[in-house]
Tab-separated table of C-alpha atoms in Angstrom:
chain	number	residue	atom	x	y	z
J	1	UNK	CA	74.836	305.917	116.082
J	2	UNK	CA	72.640	302.827	116.320
J	3	UNK	CA	69.787	302.251	113.884
J	4	UNK	CA	67.237	302.748	116.665
J	5	UNK	CA	68.869	306.028	117.674
J	6	UNK	CA	68.799	307.326	114.095
J	7	UNK	CA	64.987	307.308	114.256
J	8	UNK	CA	64.943	309.584	117.305
J	9	UNK	CA	64.882	313.338	116.742
J	10	UNK	CA	64.277	314.660	120.241
J	11	UNK	CA	66.255	315.246	123.416
J	12	UNK	CA	65.037	314.969	126.984
J	13	UNK	CA	65.946	316.521	130.325
J	14	UNK	CA	65.286	314.466	133.441
J	15	UNK	CA	62.601	316.394	135.301
J	16	UNK	CA	62.910	315.287	138.906
J	17	UNK	CA	65.066	317.920	140.610
J	18	UNK	CA	67.584	320.522	139.519
J	19	UNK	CA	68.030	322.684	136.423
J	20	UNK	CA	65.535	321.092	134.030
J	21	UNK	CA	63.931	324.254	132.674
J	22	UNK	CA	67.254	326.025	132.164
J	23	UNK	CA	68.461	323.177	129.934
J	24	UNK	CA	65.196	323.150	128.003
J	25	UNK	CA	65.532	326.887	127.395
J	26	UNK	CA	69.049	326.467	125.992
J	27	UNK	CA	67.942	323.668	123.671
J	28	UNK	CA	65.077	325.889	122.521
J	29	UNK	CA	67.606	328.607	121.719
J	30	UNK	CA	69.549	326.256	119.413
J	31	UNK	CA	66.378	325.051	117.717
J	32	UNK	CA	66.392	321.501	119.101
J	33	UNK	CA	63.227	319.732	120.207
J	34	UNK	CA	63.633	318.831	123.887
J	35	UNK	CA	61.125	317.740	126.517
J	36	UNK	CA	61.047	317.299	130.309
J	37	UNK	CA	61.073	313.596	131.208
J	38	UNK	CA	59.938	311.786	134.343
J	39	UNK	CA	58.198	308.827	132.710
J	40	UNK	CA	60.422	305.933	131.573
J	41	UNK	CA	58.196	305.382	128.533
J	42	UNK	CA	59.554	308.604	127.025
J	43	UNK	CA	63.101	307.217	126.805
J	44	UNK	CA	62.207	305.358	123.598
J	45	UNK	CA	61.703	308.732	121.848
J	46	UNK	CA	65.058	310.202	122.804
J	47	UNK	CA	68.381	310.441	121.015
J	48	UNK	CA	69.857	311.882	124.197
J	49	UNK	CA	68.995	312.654	127.807
J	50	UNK	CA	70.394	315.305	130.154
J	51	UNK	CA	70.650	314.506	133.853
J	52	UNK	CA	70.828	318.054	135.202
J	53	UNK	CA	72.647	319.598	138.092
J	54	UNK	CA	70.943	319.636	141.456
J	55	UNK	CA	71.699	317.493	144.478
J	56	UNK	CA	73.048	314.073	143.597
J	57	UNK	CA	71.752	312.252	146.687
J	58	UNK	CA	68.257	313.651	146.129
J	59	UNK	CA	68.369	312.831	142.412
J	60	UNK	CA	69.496	309.275	143.144
J	61	UNK	CA	66.618	308.815	145.590
J	62	UNK	CA	64.045	310.185	143.141
J	63	UNK	CA	65.358	308.078	140.245
J	64	UNK	CA	64.845	304.991	142.391
J	65	UNK	CA	61.487	306.201	143.699
J	66	UNK	CA	60.193	306.718	140.153
J	67	UNK	CA	61.618	303.324	139.046
J	68	UNK	CA	63.729	304.964	136.363
J	69	UNK	CA	67.142	303.395	136.985
J	70	UNK	CA	66.742	300.144	135.047
J	71	UNK	CA	64.781	301.685	132.136
J	72	UNK	CA	67.406	304.411	131.849
J	73	UNK	CA	70.197	301.835	131.774
J	74	UNK	CA	68.329	299.905	129.081
J	75	UNK	CA	67.727	303.023	126.971
J	76	UNK	CA	71.386	303.987	127.245
J	77	UNK	CA	72.425	300.479	126.186
J	78	UNK	CA	70.078	300.846	123.199
J	79	UNK	CA	71.830	304.005	122.012
J	80	UNK	CA	70.407	306.918	123.995
J	81	UNK	CA	73.313	309.212	124.858
J	82	UNK	CA	73.426	310.751	128.330
J	83	UNK	CA	74.854	314.113	129.421
J	84	UNK	CA	75.415	314.574	133.132
J	85	UNK	CA	75.964	318.125	134.383
J	86	UNK	CA	77.378	318.604	137.894
J	87	UNK	CA	75.205	316.258	140.008
J	88	UNK	CA	74.312	314.387	136.827
J	89	UNK	CA	78.005	313.798	136.162
J	90	UNK	CA	78.299	312.203	139.596
J	91	UNK	CA	75.416	309.839	138.899
J	92	UNK	CA	76.812	308.489	135.610
J	93	UNK	CA	80.437	308.101	136.797
J	94	UNK	CA	82.008	304.656	137.176
J	95	UNK	CA	83.567	305.632	140.489
J	96	UNK	CA	82.408	308.157	143.115
J	97	UNK	CA	84.831	308.857	145.950
J	98	UNK	CA	83.294	307.495	149.158
J	99	UNK	CA	80.019	306.396	147.548
J	100	UNK	CA	78.536	303.546	145.576
J	101	UNK	CA	78.119	304.454	141.864
J	102	UNK	CA	74.709	304.427	140.212
J	103	UNK	CA	74.818	304.223	136.401
J	104	UNK	CA	78.522	303.792	135.528
J	105	UNK	CA	78.129	305.123	131.990
J	106	UNK	CA	81.619	306.647	131.798
J	107	UNK	CA	84.955	305.523	133.215
J	108	UNK	CA	85.824	308.443	135.468
J	109	UNK	CA	86.500	308.907	139.177
J	110	UNK	CA	84.695	311.909	140.638
J	111	UNK	CA	84.610	313.640	144.033
J	112	UNK	CA	81.495	315.463	145.259
J	113	UNK	CA	81.566	319.081	146.529
J	114	UNK	CA	85.273	319.277	145.749
J	115	UNK	CA	85.380	323.093	145.813
J	116	UNK	CA	83.585	323.590	149.134
J	117	UNK	CA	80.242	325.188	149.939
J	118	UNK	CA	77.845	327.250	147.825
J	119	UNK	CA	79.818	330.337	148.852
J	120	UNK	CA	82.779	328.956	146.890
J	121	UNK	CA	80.879	329.025	143.595
J	122	UNK	CA	82.623	330.806	140.723
J	123	UNK	CA	82.587	331.502	136.983
J	124	UNK	CA	85.285	330.721	134.455
J	125	UNK	CA	85.894	331.034	130.725
J	126	UNK	CA	88.065	328.617	128.755
J	127	UNK	CA	88.854	327.495	125.225
J	128	UNK	CA	87.384	324.068	124.444
J	129	UNK	CA	88.250	323.512	120.767
J	130	UNK	CA	86.281	320.273	120.416
J	131	UNK	CA	83.104	322.061	121.521
J	132	UNK	CA	83.271	325.607	120.155
J	133	UNK	CA	85.478	328.002	118.213
J	134	UNK	CA	84.839	330.747	120.780
J	135	UNK	CA	85.724	330.651	124.507
J	136	UNK	CA	83.080	328.900	126.613
J	137	UNK	CA	81.613	330.437	129.766
J	138	UNK	CA	81.062	328.142	132.754
J	139	UNK	CA	79.424	328.412	136.172
J	140	UNK	CA	80.648	326.174	139.008
J	141	UNK	CA	78.249	325.682	141.954
J	142	UNK	CA	79.263	323.220	144.688
J	143	UNK	CA	80.966	321.475	141.818
J	144	UNK	CA	82.560	318.038	141.831
J	145	UNK	CA	86.009	317.327	140.401
J	146	UNK	CA	86.842	314.570	137.948
J	147	UNK	CA	90.071	313.094	139.280
J	148	UNK	CA	90.725	310.355	136.718
J	149	UNK	CA	89.606	309.400	133.218
J	150	UNK	CA	89.830	305.926	131.691
J	151	UNK	CA	91.500	305.036	128.404
J	152	UNK	CA	88.261	305.239	126.412
J	153	UNK	CA	87.413	308.698	127.785
J	154	UNK	CA	88.239	311.854	125.836
J	155	UNK	CA	89.133	314.791	128.067
J	156	UNK	CA	87.538	317.963	126.688
J	157	UNK	CA	88.722	320.377	129.381
J	158	UNK	CA	91.310	320.132	132.149
J	159	UNK	CA	91.731	322.928	134.699
J	160	UNK	CA	94.523	322.928	137.272
J	161	UNK	CA	94.508	319.490	138.940
J	162	UNK	CA	91.124	318.228	137.725
J	163	UNK	CA	89.106	317.401	134.618
J	164	UNK	CA	86.074	319.627	134.075
J	165	UNK	CA	84.555	318.057	130.938
J	166	UNK	CA	84.953	314.651	129.288
J	167	UNK	CA	83.120	312.183	127.084
J	168	UNK	CA	83.059	308.719	125.620
J	169	UNK	CA	81.006	307.551	122.658
J	170	UNK	CA	77.780	307.350	124.668
J	171	UNK	CA	78.116	309.853	127.515
J	172	UNK	CA	79.178	313.443	128.204
J	173	UNK	CA	80.036	314.900	131.619
J	174	UNK	CA	80.546	318.507	132.713
J	175	UNK	CA	81.189	319.414	136.354
J	176	UNK	CA	79.952	322.962	135.697
J	177	UNK	CA	76.571	324.372	134.611
J	178	UNK	CA	76.516	325.508	130.936
J	179	UNK	CA	72.781	326.149	131.287
J	180	UNK	CA	73.424	328.999	133.748
J	181	UNK	CA	75.384	331.105	131.254
J	182	UNK	CA	74.391	332.868	128.038
J	183	UNK	CA	76.374	330.436	125.891
J	184	UNK	CA	74.765	327.529	124.065
J	185	UNK	CA	77.942	325.820	122.848
J	186	UNK	CA	77.603	322.686	124.970
J	187	UNK	CA	73.905	322.263	124.197
J	188	UNK	CA	74.615	322.512	120.472
J	189	UNK	CA	77.555	320.124	120.886
J	190	UNK	CA	75.464	317.512	122.708
J	191	UNK	CA	72.742	317.796	120.081
J	192	UNK	CA	75.296	317.148	117.333
J	193	UNK	CA	76.727	314.190	119.247
J	194	UNK	CA	73.189	312.793	119.335
J	195	UNK	CA	72.868	313.080	115.552
J	196	UNK	CA	70.716	316.221	115.562
J	197	UNK	CA	71.347	319.504	113.736
J	198	UNK	CA	71.212	322.579	115.980
J	199	UNK	CA	70.719	326.034	114.514
J	200	UNK	CA	73.722	328.394	114.367
J	201	UNK	CA	73.785	330.743	117.371
J	202	UNK	CA	75.967	333.751	118.211
J	203	UNK	CA	78.883	333.327	120.611
J	204	UNK	CA	77.245	335.827	122.958
J	205	UNK	CA	73.604	336.791	123.405
J	206	UNK	CA	72.876	340.124	125.057
J	207	UNK	CA	69.145	339.330	125.157
J	208	UNK	CA	69.619	336.314	127.440
J	209	UNK	CA	69.157	336.576	131.192
J	210	UNK	CA	69.313	333.985	133.993
J	211	UNK	CA	65.501	334.120	134.140
J	212	UNK	CA	65.076	333.289	130.443
J	213	UNK	CA	64.155	329.699	131.331
J	214	UNK	CA	60.788	331.015	132.571
J	215	UNK	CA	59.741	331.266	128.918
J	216	UNK	CA	60.206	327.511	128.576
J	217	UNK	CA	58.028	326.876	131.622
J	218	UNK	CA	55.246	329.054	130.185
J	219	UNK	CA	55.446	327.478	126.719
């Protein structure tokens, strides 16, 4: 952790398109202060930023339209960690099959829509010891596949012929959507990686529903 990062006690979720409110709700559940971000001036407050799932081409266009690309690169270079989920993972990859990369925060090769259409979405549960003691639930929606990881990249989860979660010291990528399940393991993990202290949460939460994020929007 850099000295500038140690003074930051808040996380952000890029609020341009995709699952912003769902991520904010999960951070709320683990007791971590997190805000929606669409103004580059907010990056200076953040220990970490989530680039959520959505549509990567649309997100790329909006990032450029809002003049966020260079400030985001600068904030990342200054210690702000970045977590890309699904489309967000595509945008921070060093190499995108058939496309020009955008941020290149992590040395992976990734392929868009590798599982097919929305109809091919699925759920899965797996053990990820680095992240949680209990099995982690995952939702895959038009998910990409990580095909290769560089030497400085730690693979957190490999399934069949692809990598589903990986990290380096400054970035985390998941090709699935942890924010669309009841589990908060990945949100607590990212908070810890950013130097924050999330509250203990149960492995399962029967009170959670997919519409729980609406509380965050009303707050």
